[in-house]
Every structure is written in structure tokens, then in C-alpha cells.
Amino acid sequence: MADFRARAQRFVEERFPVAEAAFLGGSAATGRATESSDLDILVVLPEQWKADSFVETTDYEDQLVEVFVYGRDALQNWLVKGREGRRPVLDKLIGEGIALTGGRAARDLIDGSRRVLDQGPADLDPAELGVRAYSLSALLDDLVDVADPGERFTLKATVWREAAELALLIRRRWLGTGKWLFRELLVGPDEFGLVAWAAGSHDTDDLLRAGRAVLDAAGGRVQAGFLRGVRPPGL
């Protein structure tokens, strides 16, 4: 298997020699990469490009590279967005990735991102908790009655994703997308059986039980009486 770290370092040295800091993240940093994996690389630019940012997918040594390039101010803005959205993609790339450069800039970024990741996301506010619980409640009801195989498949995938996200959030754990959502679930105990379901038979009744257990832990079903927005007086 290729030495992904060495390849990533060569990429940064050749394509971004001015980099103030750089990190390799994703599967290549966790040891799960295969020969067909791409490289996820974050590049931090010096002061003169502090407000600039772009993401580019390119080829390097016959491998796809997705490179996230940010000046320091732009990077901070995107870090904040990820934290507020509870999907700290860049913090994970920095805090759980592999530093491709040394120096104070890289060390400071690593320390900051690791502190954020260890703290976990903010608690769900009542409004967002209500919306998520309402949505999962409705989906579970739909799944009980669905007869069409295509609709059942779609509902099961949606129920699992929404249950997984709610399970993580009520335990103040970060979210992920795609395979990274499943990997976030692997970090802690599988108290609701969502990991076992995804890796097992995909039985509908088992998923219904798991989803209901998540709802119970979140405060219960939310349906009749649920209100979004403000109902004006007189209506």
C-alpha cells in the first residue's frame, strides 16, 4: 500500500510551498485508506492570503486529492461554522489528522481543535430537539405502515440516519456525514442498537425498536400539539 503521508507531504511541498501549516485527514490518517482512497489535505496559507479560501479536487501521483486551502481568518470562520453545525470537519482534520508541517502554527491549531473535539457540541436547544423528535416520530409511523419495497428501503435509510444523529446529539457527541456518521457511532457504546442494526440484518422491527429507544431517551414522541413558529393571537 502507498505511503499516503509521504505522498501528501510531497503534494504540499510541490503545490503549496508557502504553506504555514498542513494536515492529512480522512481515511488516510485513520489507517482505513485503500489504494482507491483519495487524500484529504488541509493547507493553511500565510498572512497575505488570510481572507482567501478554496477547495479543489485534483490528481497527484495517480491519486485523487481533495485539498482545503484557507488563510488564517477564513479558516477560523469555517471552523466556527463547523462547530455551530455540530459537524466539525476541519477540526477533525486538524485534531485527529497527521501534521505535515512542524512549527508553532501547526501546534496551536492542533491544540485548539483537540480542545473543541474533547468538549463536544453544545446542548440541543428545545426548538431543535422538538423538530428532530417530531421528524423521527413521523418517520417511524410511516415505516410501520409502508408496503412498497422501494419506499420501505428509503424510509429505513432515513430513519436510521435521523435516529443516529439524534442519538449522538442528546449525548453531546459530534455528527458526521456518510460513513463518518457510522464511525461517530462506533466511538461510544451502542446503547440503542444502531450500530448492530447497520452491520446486521437490517430488520424493520429491530430498527423500529432502536428508533423508539432514541426517542424515549430524547424525551419521548412529539406529534400532536407540535408547533413551529409563533401562532398569532386570535387564530
Short mmCIF file of N, CA, C and O in Angstrom, two decimals, residues 99-182:
data_model
loop_
_atom_site.label_atom_id
_atom_site.label_comp_id
_atom_site.label_asym_id
_atom_site.label_seq_id
_atom_site.Cartn_x
_atom_site.Cartn_y
_atom_site.Cartn_z
N ALA A 99 -0.11 15.92 11.09
CA ALA A 99 0.54 17.18 10.72
C ALA A 99 1.61 16.90 9.66
O ALA A 99 2.47 16.04 9.84
N LEU A 100 1.54 17.65 8.58
CA LEU A 100 2.51 17.51 7.50
C LEU A 100 3.61 18.57 7.59
O LEU A 100 4.56 18.55 6.82
N THR A 101 3.43 19.49 8.52
CA THR A 101 4.42 20.54 8.76
C THR A 101 4.64 20.66 10.26
O THR A 101 3.78 20.29 11.06
N GLY A 102 5.77 21.18 10.63
CA GLY A 102 6.03 21.44 12.04
C GLY A 102 5.77 22.90 12.35
O GLY A 102 5.09 23.61 11.60
N GLY A 103 6.29 23.36 13.46
CA GLY A 103 6.20 24.78 13.77
C GLY A 103 5.04 25.13 14.69
O GLY A 103 4.14 24.34 14.94
N ARG A 104 5.09 26.36 15.17
CA ARG A 104 4.13 26.86 16.14
C ARG A 104 2.71 26.91 15.58
O ARG A 104 1.73 26.61 16.27
N ALA A 105 2.56 27.30 14.32
CA ALA A 105 1.23 27.43 13.73
C ALA A 105 0.48 26.11 13.77
O ALA A 105 -0.69 26.05 14.15
N ALA A 106 1.15 25.03 13.37
CA ALA A 106 0.51 23.72 13.37
C ALA A 106 0.18 23.27 14.78
O ALA A 106 -0.92 22.75 15.05
N ARG A 107 1.10 23.48 15.71
CA ARG A 107 0.86 23.05 17.10
C ARG A 107 -0.32 23.80 17.72
O ARG A 107 -1.15 23.20 18.42
N ASP A 108 -0.42 25.10 17.47
CA ASP A 108 -1.52 25.88 18.03
C ASP A 108 -2.87 25.41 17.47
O ASP A 108 -3.87 25.32 18.20
N LEU A 109 -2.90 25.14 16.18
CA LEU A 109 -4.14 24.66 15.57
C LEU A 109 -4.55 23.30 16.14
O LEU A 109 -5.72 23.06 16.44
N ILE A 110 -3.59 22.41 16.30
CA ILE A 110 -3.87 21.10 16.85
C ILE A 110 -4.42 21.22 18.27
O ILE A 110 -5.44 20.60 18.62
N ASP A 111 -3.79 22.02 19.10
CA ASP A 111 -4.24 22.19 20.48
C ASP A 111 -5.67 22.73 20.53
O ASP A 111 -6.51 22.25 21.30
N GLY A 112 -5.95 23.73 19.70
CA GLY A 112 -7.28 24.32 19.70
C GLY A 112 -8.35 23.36 19.23
O GLY A 112 -9.42 23.25 19.84
N SER A 113 -8.08 22.62 18.17
CA SER A 113 -9.07 21.69 17.64
C SER A 113 -9.30 20.51 18.59
O SER A 113 -10.43 20.05 18.76
N ARG A 114 -8.26 20.05 19.22
CA ARG A 114 -8.44 18.94 20.16
C ARG A 114 -9.26 19.35 21.37
O ARG A 114 -10.07 18.57 21.88
N ARG A 115 -9.09 20.59 21.83
CA ARG A 115 -9.91 21.07 22.94
C ARG A 115 -11.39 21.10 22.53
O ARG A 115 -12.26 20.68 23.30
N VAL A 116 -11.66 21.59 21.34
CA VAL A 116 -13.04 21.66 20.85
C VAL A 116 -13.64 20.27 20.74
O VAL A 116 -14.78 20.01 21.17
N LEU A 117 -12.91 19.35 20.14
CA LEU A 117 -13.42 17.99 19.95
C LEU A 117 -13.68 17.31 21.29
O LEU A 117 -14.68 16.60 21.45
N ASP A 118 -12.80 17.53 22.25
CA ASP A 118 -12.98 16.91 23.57
C ASP A 118 -14.20 17.47 24.30
O ASP A 118 -14.88 16.75 25.04
N GLN A 119 -14.50 18.75 24.09
CA GLN A 119 -15.64 19.37 24.76
C GLN A 119 -16.98 18.88 24.22
O GLN A 119 -17.97 18.83 24.94
N GLY A 120 -17.01 18.51 22.97
CA GLY A 120 -18.26 18.10 22.34
C GLY A 120 -19.11 19.29 21.95
O GLY A 120 -18.81 20.44 22.30
N PRO A 121 -20.19 19.06 21.21
CA PRO A 121 -21.04 20.16 20.76
C PRO A 121 -21.89 20.72 21.89
O PRO A 121 -22.04 20.09 22.94
N ALA A 122 -22.47 21.88 21.66
CA ALA A 122 -23.40 22.47 22.62
C ALA A 122 -24.65 21.61 22.72
O ALA A 122 -25.00 20.86 21.79
N ASP A 123 -25.34 21.71 23.84
CA ASP A 123 -26.60 21.00 24.00
C ASP A 123 -27.60 21.45 22.95
O ASP A 123 -27.61 22.61 22.52
N LEU A 124 -28.48 20.54 22.55
CA LEU A 124 -29.57 20.91 21.67
C LEU A 124 -30.49 21.89 22.39
O LEU A 124 -30.86 21.67 23.54
N ASP A 125 -30.89 22.96 21.70
CA ASP A 125 -31.89 23.82 22.32
C ASP A 125 -33.26 23.17 22.15
O ASP A 125 -33.45 22.29 21.31
N PRO A 126 -34.24 23.55 22.97
CA PRO A 126 -35.56 22.89 22.93
C PRO A 126 -36.21 22.90 21.55
O PRO A 126 -36.87 21.93 21.17
N ALA A 127 -36.02 23.99 20.80
CA ALA A 127 -36.65 24.07 19.48
C ALA A 127 -36.08 23.03 18.52
O ALA A 127 -36.82 22.33 17.83
N GLU A 128 -34.75 22.92 18.48
CA GLU A 128 -34.16 21.93 17.57
C GLU A 128 -34.46 20.51 18.02
O GLU A 128 -34.72 19.63 17.21
N LEU A 129 -34.44 20.27 19.33
CA LEU A 129 -34.79 18.96 19.84
C LEU A 129 -36.21 18.59 19.43
O LEU A 129 -36.48 17.46 19.00
N GLY A 130 -37.13 19.54 19.53
CA GLY A 130 -38.51 19.29 19.14
C GLY A 130 -38.65 18.94 17.68
O GLY A 130 -39.37 18.01 17.30
N VAL A 131 -37.95 19.68 16.82
CA VAL A 131 -38.03 19.43 15.37
C VAL A 131 -37.48 18.04 15.04
O VAL A 131 -38.07 17.29 14.27
N ARG A 132 -36.35 17.70 15.65
CA ARG A 132 -35.76 16.40 15.36
C ARG A 132 -36.63 15.25 15.88
O ARG A 132 -36.80 14.22 15.22
N ALA A 133 -37.16 15.41 17.07
CA ALA A 133 -38.02 14.36 17.63
C ALA A 133 -39.31 14.23 16.84
O ALA A 133 -39.80 13.11 16.62
N TYR A 134 -39.86 15.34 16.41
CA TYR A 134 -41.08 15.30 15.60
C TYR A 134 -40.84 14.57 14.29
O TYR A 134 -41.63 13.72 13.86
N SER A 135 -39.74 14.90 13.63
CA SER A 135 -39.42 14.26 12.36
C SER A 135 -39.23 12.76 12.52
O SER A 135 -39.77 11.96 11.73
N LEU A 136 -38.49 12.34 13.54
CA LEU A 136 -38.26 10.91 13.74
C LEU A 136 -39.55 10.21 14.12
O LEU A 136 -39.81 9.08 13.67
N SER A 137 -40.40 10.84 14.91
CA SER A 137 -41.69 10.25 15.29
C SER A 137 -42.53 9.97 14.04
O SER A 137 -43.12 8.89 13.89
N ALA A 138 -42.60 10.94 13.14
CA ALA A 138 -43.38 10.78 11.92
C ALA A 138 -42.81 9.69 11.01
O ALA A 138 -43.54 8.89 10.43
N LEU A 139 -41.49 9.65 10.90
CA LEU A 139 -40.86 8.64 10.05
C LEU A 139 -41.10 7.24 10.58
O LEU A 139 -41.34 6.30 9.81
N LEU A 140 -41.04 7.07 11.90
CA LEU A 140 -41.30 5.75 12.47
C LEU A 140 -42.73 5.30 12.20
O LEU A 140 -42.98 4.12 11.90
N ASP A 141 -43.68 6.22 12.30
CA ASP A 141 -45.06 5.87 11.98
C ASP A 141 -45.20 5.46 10.51
O ASP A 141 -45.92 4.51 10.17
N ASP A 142 -44.52 6.19 9.63
CA ASP A 142 -44.56 5.84 8.20
C ASP A 142 -43.97 4.45 7.97
O ASP A 142 -44.48 3.68 7.15
N LEU A 143 -42.90 4.14 8.67
CA LEU A 143 -42.23 2.86 8.48
C LEU A 143 -43.10 1.69 8.92
O LEU A 143 -43.04 0.60 8.33
N VAL A 144 -43.93 1.89 9.94
CA VAL A 144 -44.82 0.83 10.41
C VAL A 144 -45.79 0.41 9.30
O VAL A 144 -46.07 -0.78 9.12
N ASP A 145 -46.28 1.37 8.55
CA ASP A 145 -47.36 1.11 7.59
C ASP A 145 -46.90 0.91 6.16
O ASP A 145 -47.72 0.52 5.31
N VAL A 146 -45.66 1.16 5.85
CA VAL A 146 -45.23 1.14 4.44
C VAL A 146 -45.30 -0.27 3.87
O VAL A 146 -44.96 -1.25 4.53
N ALA A 147 -45.78 -0.36 2.62
CA ALA A 147 -45.91 -1.66 1.96
C ALA A 147 -45.00 -1.78 0.75
O ALA A 147 -44.49 -2.86 0.46
N ASP A 148 -44.77 -0.69 0.04
CA ASP A 148 -43.95 -0.73 -1.16
C ASP A 148 -42.48 -0.97 -0.78
O ASP A 148 -41.93 -0.26 0.07
N PRO A 149 -41.81 -1.95 -1.42
CA PRO A 149 -40.41 -2.25 -1.07
C PRO A 149 -39.47 -1.07 -1.27
O PRO A 149 -38.56 -0.86 -0.47
N GLY A 150 -39.67 -0.31 -2.33
CA GLY A 150 -38.81 0.83 -2.57
C GLY A 150 -38.98 1.91 -1.51
O GLY A 150 -38.01 2.49 -1.03
N GLU A 151 -40.23 2.17 -1.14
CA GLU A 151 -40.49 3.15 -0.09
C GLU A 151 -39.94 2.67 1.25
O GLU A 151 -39.41 3.46 2.03
N ARG A 152 -40.06 1.37 1.51
CA ARG A 152 -39.56 0.82 2.76
C ARG A 152 -38.04 1.00 2.85
O ARG A 152 -37.51 1.40 3.89
N PHE A 153 -37.35 0.71 1.77
CA PHE A 153 -35.89 0.87 1.74
C PHE A 153 -35.51 2.32 2.04
O PHE A 153 -34.61 2.59 2.85
N THR A 154 -36.19 3.26 1.37
CA THR A 154 -35.88 4.67 1.56
C THR A 154 -36.17 5.12 2.98
O THR A 154 -35.37 5.85 3.60
N LEU A 155 -37.30 4.70 3.52
CA LEU A 155 -37.65 5.08 4.88
C LEU A 155 -36.67 4.51 5.90
O LEU A 155 -36.29 5.19 6.86
N LYS A 156 -36.26 3.27 5.71
CA LYS A 156 -35.33 2.66 6.66
C LYS A 156 -34.00 3.43 6.69
O LYS A 156 -33.44 3.69 7.76
N ALA A 157 -33.53 3.83 5.52
CA ALA A 157 -32.28 4.60 5.47
C ALA A 157 -32.45 5.94 6.17
O ALA A 157 -31.56 6.39 6.91
N THR A 158 -33.59 6.59 5.95
CA THR A 158 -33.83 7.91 6.55
C THR A 158 -34.02 7.80 8.06
O THR A 158 -33.51 8.64 8.82
N VAL A 159 -34.78 6.80 8.50
CA VAL A 159 -34.99 6.59 9.93
C VAL A 159 -33.66 6.35 10.63
O VAL A 159 -33.37 6.93 11.69
N TRP A 160 -32.83 5.51 10.03
CA TRP A 160 -31.55 5.20 10.67
C TRP A 160 -30.69 6.46 10.80
O TRP A 160 -30.12 6.72 11.85
N ARG A 161 -30.62 7.24 9.74
CA ARG A 161 -29.80 8.45 9.78
C ARG A 161 -30.31 9.43 10.84
O ARG A 161 -29.54 9.95 11.64
N GLU A 162 -31.62 9.68 10.84
CA GLU A 162 -32.15 10.66 11.80
C GLU A 162 -32.04 10.14 13.23
O GLU A 162 -31.77 10.90 14.16
N ALA A 163 -32.25 8.84 13.43
CA ALA A 163 -32.09 8.27 14.77
C ALA A 163 -30.64 8.36 15.22
O ALA A 163 -30.35 8.66 16.38
N ALA A 164 -29.71 8.07 14.30
CA ALA A 164 -28.29 8.13 14.64
C ALA A 164 -27.88 9.55 15.02
O ALA A 164 -27.16 9.76 16.00
N GLU A 165 -28.33 10.54 14.26
CA GLU A 165 -27.98 11.92 14.57
C GLU A 165 -28.55 12.35 15.92
O GLU A 165 -27.87 12.97 16.74
N LEU A 166 -29.81 12.01 16.17
CA LEU A 166 -30.42 12.39 17.44
C LEU A 166 -29.74 11.67 18.60
O LEU A 166 -29.51 12.27 19.66
N ALA A 167 -29.39 10.41 18.41
CA ALA A 167 -28.70 9.67 19.47
C ALA A 167 -27.37 10.32 19.81
O ALA A 167 -27.00 10.42 20.99
N LEU A 168 -26.64 10.77 18.82
CA LEU A 168 -25.36 11.44 19.08
C LEU A 168 -25.57 12.78 19.78
O LEU A 168 -24.87 13.12 20.74
N LEU A 169 -26.54 13.54 19.32
CA LEU A 169 -26.71 14.89 19.84
C LEU A 169 -27.21 14.91 21.28
O LEU A 169 -26.80 15.77 22.06
N ILE A 170 -28.08 13.99 21.66
CA ILE A 170 -28.56 14.02 23.04
C ILE A 170 -27.48 13.55 24.01
O ILE A 170 -27.59 13.75 25.22
N ARG A 171 -26.42 12.95 23.48
CA ARG A 171 -25.27 12.57 24.30
C ARG A 171 -24.11 13.55 24.12
O ARG A 171 -22.99 13.27 24.53
N ARG A 172 -24.39 14.68 23.47
CA ARG A 172 -23.39 15.73 23.22
C ARG A 172 -22.16 15.17 22.51
O ARG A 172 -21.03 15.37 22.93
N ARG A 173 -22.43 14.50 21.39
CA ARG A 173 -21.35 14.00 20.56
C ARG A 173 -21.50 14.58 19.16
O ARG A 173 -22.58 14.94 18.72
N TRP A 174 -20.37 14.69 18.47
CA TRP A 174 -20.34 15.34 17.16
C TRP A 174 -21.02 14.48 16.11
O TRP A 174 -21.05 13.25 16.21
N LEU A 175 -21.52 15.15 15.07
CA LEU A 175 -22.14 14.47 13.93
C LEU A 175 -21.11 14.23 12.83
O LEU A 175 -20.02 14.80 12.83
N GLY A 176 -21.49 13.39 11.89
CA GLY A 176 -20.70 13.16 10.68
C GLY A 176 -21.66 12.93 9.53
O GLY A 176 -22.86 12.77 9.72
N THR A 177 -21.14 12.92 8.32
CA THR A 177 -21.96 12.62 7.15
C THR A 177 -21.45 11.35 6.49
O THR A 177 -20.27 11.02 6.58
N GLY A 178 -22.36 10.65 5.81
CA GLY A 178 -21.97 9.42 5.12
C GLY A 178 -21.37 8.41 6.08
O GLY A 178 -21.88 8.19 7.18
N LYS A 179 -20.27 7.81 5.68
CA LYS A 179 -19.63 6.79 6.50
C LYS A 179 -19.14 7.34 7.83
O LYS A 179 -18.98 6.60 8.81
N TRP A 180 -18.92 8.66 7.87
CA TRP A 180 -18.42 9.27 9.11
C TRP A 180 -19.49 9.34 10.18
O TRP A 180 -19.17 9.40 11.37
N LEU A 181 -20.76 9.33 9.80
CA LEU A 181 -21.82 9.24 10.80
C LEU A 181 -21.75 7.88 11.50
O LEU A 181 -21.83 7.80 12.73
N PHE A 182 -21.57 6.82 10.73
CA PHE A 182 -21.44 5.49 11.33
C PHE A 182 -20.20 5.42 12.21
O PHE A 182 -20.23 4.85 13.31
#
